[in-house]
Short mmCIF file of C-alpha atoms in Angstrom, two decimals:
data_model
loop_
_atom_site.label_atom_id
_atom_site.label_comp_id
_atom_site.label_asym_id
_atom_site.label_seq_id
_atom_site.Cartn_x
_atom_site.Cartn_y
_atom_site.Cartn_z
CA MET C 727 63.29 -3.95 9.26
CA THR C 728 63.03 -0.37 8.04
CA ILE C 729 61.48 1.94 10.63
CA GLN C 730 59.07 4.24 8.81
CA ASN C 731 56.69 5.28 11.59
CA GLU C 732 55.68 4.59 15.19
CA LEU C 733 53.81 1.40 14.25
CA ASP C 734 56.97 -0.08 12.81
CA LEU C 735 58.81 1.00 15.94
CA PHE C 736 56.26 -0.78 18.13
CA ARG C 737 56.52 -3.92 15.98
CA SER C 738 60.27 -3.88 16.49
CA TYR C 739 59.77 -3.50 20.24
CA ALA C 740 57.33 -6.43 20.17
CA LYS C 741 59.91 -8.75 18.61
CA SER C 742 62.35 -7.97 21.39
CA LEU C 743 59.70 -8.27 24.10
CA ALA C 744 58.50 -11.62 22.75
CA ARG C 745 62.04 -13.01 22.96
CA LYS C 746 62.58 -11.62 26.44
CA LEU C 747 59.32 -12.98 27.90
CA ASP C 748 59.13 -16.12 25.72
CA ILE C 749 55.69 -15.21 24.41
CA THR C 750 54.22 -14.93 20.91
CA HIS C 751 54.72 -11.81 18.81
CA THR C 752 50.94 -11.27 18.86
CA ASP C 753 50.85 -11.31 22.66
CA ALA C 754 53.77 -8.87 22.76
CA LEU C 755 51.94 -6.51 20.38
CA ASN C 756 48.86 -6.63 22.59
CA ILE C 757 50.96 -5.84 25.66
CA ILE C 758 52.51 -2.84 23.92
CA ALA C 759 49.04 -1.66 22.86
CA MET C 760 47.70 -1.91 26.41
CA GLN C 761 50.68 0.05 27.70
CA ARG C 762 49.50 2.81 25.34
CA ARG C 763 45.91 2.61 26.68
CA HIS C 764 44.40 0.51 23.89
CA PRO C 765 42.68 -2.83 24.64
CA ASN C 766 44.75 -4.69 22.02
CA TRP C 767 46.93 -4.24 18.95
CA VAL C 768 43.99 -4.30 16.52
CA ALA C 769 42.35 -1.46 18.46
CA LEU C 770 45.61 0.50 18.39
CA MET C 771 45.84 0.17 14.60
CA LYS C 772 42.20 1.25 14.21
CA ALA C 773 42.93 4.30 16.35
CA TRP C 774 45.98 4.99 14.17
CA ASP C 775 43.80 4.98 11.06
CA LYS C 776 41.55 7.55 12.76
CA GLY C 777 44.47 9.85 13.52
CA TRP C 778 45.75 8.75 16.93
CA ARG C 779 49.47 9.16 17.44
CA PRO C 780 51.51 8.20 20.53
CA GLU C 781 52.93 10.82 22.85
CA ARG C 782 56.69 11.09 23.06
CA HIS C 783 56.87 9.19 26.36
CA GLU C 784 54.80 6.39 24.85
CA LEU C 785 57.57 5.65 22.36
CA MET C 786 59.65 4.10 25.15
CA ASP C 787 60.74 0.55 24.43
CA ALA C 788 58.65 -1.96 26.40
CA ASN C 789 61.89 -3.61 27.54
CA GLU C 790 63.13 -0.30 28.95
CA GLU C 791 59.74 0.30 30.53
CA SER C 792 59.75 -3.09 32.26
CA SER C 793 63.12 -2.26 33.78
CA LEU C 794 61.51 0.62 35.67
CA ILE C 795 60.05 -1.85 38.16
CA GLU C 796 63.57 -2.69 39.33
CA SER C 797 64.94 -1.04 42.45
CA SER C 798 68.51 0.03 43.09
CA ILE C 799 69.31 -3.20 44.92
CA ARG C 800 67.06 -5.60 43.00
CA GLY C 801 67.31 -6.32 39.32
CA PHE C 802 66.97 -9.06 36.74
CA ASP C 803 70.74 -9.53 36.70
CA LYS C 804 71.35 -9.25 40.47
CA VAL C 805 71.61 -12.25 42.80
CA LYS C 806 72.23 -11.94 46.54
CA THR C 807 73.99 -15.06 47.84
CA THR C 808 74.56 -15.97 51.48
CA GLN C 809 75.89 -19.15 53.04
CA GLY C 810 75.46 -20.71 56.44
CA ASN C 811 74.91 -23.98 58.25
CA ILE C 812 72.29 -25.57 60.43
CA ALA C 813 73.59 -28.11 62.95
CA GLY C 814 76.74 -28.46 60.86
CA GLU C 815 74.88 -28.95 57.58
CA PRO C 816 75.84 -26.23 55.03
CA TYR C 817 73.33 -24.35 52.89
CA THR C 818 73.39 -21.60 50.25
CA LEU C 819 70.61 -19.02 49.99
CA GLU C 820 70.19 -17.22 46.65
CA VAL C 821 67.75 -14.32 46.39
CA TYR C 822 66.88 -13.31 42.83
CA PHE C 823 64.70 -10.50 41.49
CA ASP C 824 61.46 -12.35 42.20
CA GLU C 825 62.37 -15.78 43.53
CA VAL C 826 64.37 -17.55 46.23
CA LEU C 827 66.46 -20.72 46.09
CA ILE C 828 67.98 -22.42 49.12
CA SER C 829 70.10 -25.52 48.57
CA GLY C 830 72.62 -27.83 50.17
CA ASN C 831 74.23 -31.23 49.79
CA GLY C 832 71.74 -33.22 47.71
CA TRP C 833 68.72 -30.95 48.12
CA GLY C 834 67.13 -27.69 47.02
CA ILE C 835 63.98 -25.67 47.73
CA HIS C 836 62.63 -23.01 45.36
CA PHE C 837 60.11 -20.28 46.17
CA GLY C 838 58.50 -18.36 43.31
CA HIS C 839 56.95 -14.91 43.23
CA ALA C 840 53.32 -15.95 43.76
CA PRO C 841 52.10 -16.91 47.26
CA SER C 842 49.75 -19.43 45.59
CA GLU C 843 52.68 -21.42 44.23
CA PRO C 844 53.85 -24.14 46.64
CA ALA C 845 57.56 -24.46 47.32
CA GLU C 846 59.36 -26.80 44.92
CA ILE C 847 61.31 -29.30 47.01
CA GLU C 848 63.96 -31.46 45.40
CA LYS C 849 65.83 -34.33 47.05
CA LEU C 850 68.73 -35.73 45.04
CA THR C 851 70.05 -38.19 47.61
CA SER C 852 68.59 -40.74 50.00
CA PRO C 853 68.77 -40.52 52.91
CA ASN C 854 68.61 -36.74 52.70
CA PRO C 855 69.25 -33.89 55.17
CA LEU C 856 65.67 -32.69 54.56
CA ASP C 857 64.40 -35.95 56.06
CA ASP C 858 65.26 -34.49 59.46
CA LYS C 859 62.13 -32.56 60.52
CA ALA C 860 64.03 -30.08 62.69
CA PHE C 861 66.50 -29.31 59.89
CA PHE C 862 63.71 -29.00 57.31
CA SER C 863 61.81 -26.61 59.60
CA GLN C 864 64.85 -24.34 59.98
CA VAL C 865 65.51 -24.36 56.24
CA MET C 866 61.91 -23.44 55.47
CA LYS C 867 61.95 -20.63 58.02
CA ILE C 868 65.02 -19.08 56.36
CA ALA C 869 63.57 -19.47 52.86
CA VAL C 870 60.11 -18.13 53.78
CA GLU C 871 61.61 -15.03 55.41
CA ALA C 872 63.67 -14.41 52.25
CA ALA C 873 60.62 -14.91 50.00
CA ASP C 874 58.57 -12.52 52.15
CA GLY C 875 61.36 -9.96 51.81
CA VAL C 876 61.35 -10.27 48.02
CA ARG C 877 57.57 -9.83 47.89
CA GLU C 878 57.71 -6.82 50.21
CA ALA C 879 60.35 -5.19 47.98
CA ILE C 880 58.26 -5.85 44.86
CA THR C 881 55.24 -4.33 46.59
CA LYS C 882 57.20 -1.14 47.24
CA ASP C 883 58.41 -1.05 43.63
CA TRP C 884 54.87 -1.36 42.29
CA GLY C 885 53.45 1.32 44.58
CA ALA C 886 50.22 1.84 46.48
CA ALA C 887 48.02 2.23 43.39
CA ALA C 888 48.82 -1.37 42.39
CA MET C 889 48.67 -2.88 45.87
CA GLN C 890 45.73 -1.04 47.46
CA PRO C 891 42.42 -1.17 45.53
CA ASP C 892 40.44 2.08 45.76
CA LYS C 893 36.91 2.44 47.15
CA ASP C 894 35.51 1.14 43.85
CA GLY C 895 37.79 -1.91 43.95
CA ARG C 896 40.00 -0.59 41.15
CA ALA C 897 43.76 -1.08 41.14
CA LYS C 898 46.53 -0.16 38.72
CA HIS C 899 48.23 -2.94 36.83
CA PRO C 900 51.80 -3.11 38.19
CA LEU C 901 53.41 -3.43 34.76
CA PHE C 902 51.08 -1.72 32.25
CA LYS C 903 51.09 2.08 32.21
CA ASP C 904 47.89 3.72 33.52
CA VAL C 905 45.70 0.60 33.22
CA PHE C 906 43.14 0.59 36.06
CA SER C 907 40.31 -1.88 36.62
CA ALA C 908 38.29 -3.69 39.29
CA GLU C 909 38.03 -6.90 37.25
CA TRP C 910 40.91 -8.68 35.54
CA PHE C 911 41.30 -11.57 33.12
CA CYS C 912 44.01 -14.21 32.77
CA LEU C 913 45.34 -14.89 29.28
CA HIS C 914 46.72 -18.24 30.44
CA CYS C 915 43.62 -19.92 31.91
CA ASP C 916 40.85 -17.47 30.91
CA GLY C 917 40.01 -16.99 34.59
CA GLN C 918 38.48 -13.80 36.01
CA SER C 919 39.55 -12.20 39.31
CA ASP C 920 38.99 -8.96 41.14
CA SER C 921 41.75 -6.56 42.20
CA ALA C 922 41.76 -7.72 45.83
CA GLN C 923 42.36 -11.33 44.80
CA LEU C 924 45.24 -10.37 42.53
CA VAL C 925 46.84 -8.07 45.09
CA ALA C 926 46.72 -10.87 47.66
CA ASN C 927 48.54 -13.15 45.19
CA MET C 928 51.12 -10.57 44.04
CA TRP C 929 49.25 -10.06 40.75
CA HIS C 930 49.56 -13.72 39.79
CA CYS C 931 46.38 -15.47 38.71
CA PRO C 932 44.76 -17.03 41.82
CA LYS C 933 43.54 -19.93 39.69
CA CYS C 934 46.66 -20.94 37.72
CA SER C 935 49.48 -18.74 39.15
CA ALA C 936 50.17 -17.15 35.74
CA THR C 937 52.46 -14.12 36.02
CA PRO C 938 51.31 -10.46 35.97
CA ILE C 939 52.27 -10.21 32.30
CA ASP C 940 49.29 -12.53 31.59
CA ILE C 941 46.76 -10.40 33.50
CA PHE C 942 44.66 -7.93 31.50
CA ALA C 943 41.74 -5.58 32.15
CA VAL C 944 40.15 -6.59 28.85
CA PRO C 945 39.98 -10.21 27.53
CA PHE C 946 41.11 -9.20 24.03
CA TRP C 947 41.67 -12.85 23.04
CA LYS C 948 37.89 -13.38 23.07
CA SER C 949 37.35 -10.75 20.40
CA ALA C 950 36.30 -12.12 17.05
#
């Protein structure tokens, strides 16, 4: 692809973002447009035709921009692993950028980013160590504390503007630059939520648990 202007540059960014997030190229273009304060890609192109041009800082690659939400000790490629045992039964705890996995001999429990998502419990053997209620309780306590720590760290990364709605109920999207709203829409299920509901669920859709990348201030997909 020959880069002739900023639109071509954004299209190139969108291809990379679509691969990274496993979304369509159209969705990636809309994300890039919203990061530049346009409701969608079509609106950005219309603004271009009328003379709008991005500022220098708005030429940042969306992939580079998404990396800004990482902290010095948390990142997409960082995994903190600890091992221990409960009543002689070994376990391994792995803390990723936004999820937690605790596992042992024949079992595993996964906690995602969203509080609305129930823990995924997998038993590969029978009988299983998780059948013991006391053991299961201790495992869950360890995993829940780790998951709470991950969510607390993400909250700090996103900042107060994203995690504390203002007096008008408006909050800043944690991933999209300078996008504020009191009402939000889910691309995945078409649900509508207010800022307080999204903050309480770590910016995942309260209805379907879709990730923050699917949450928008404007339902551009409804536009004809």
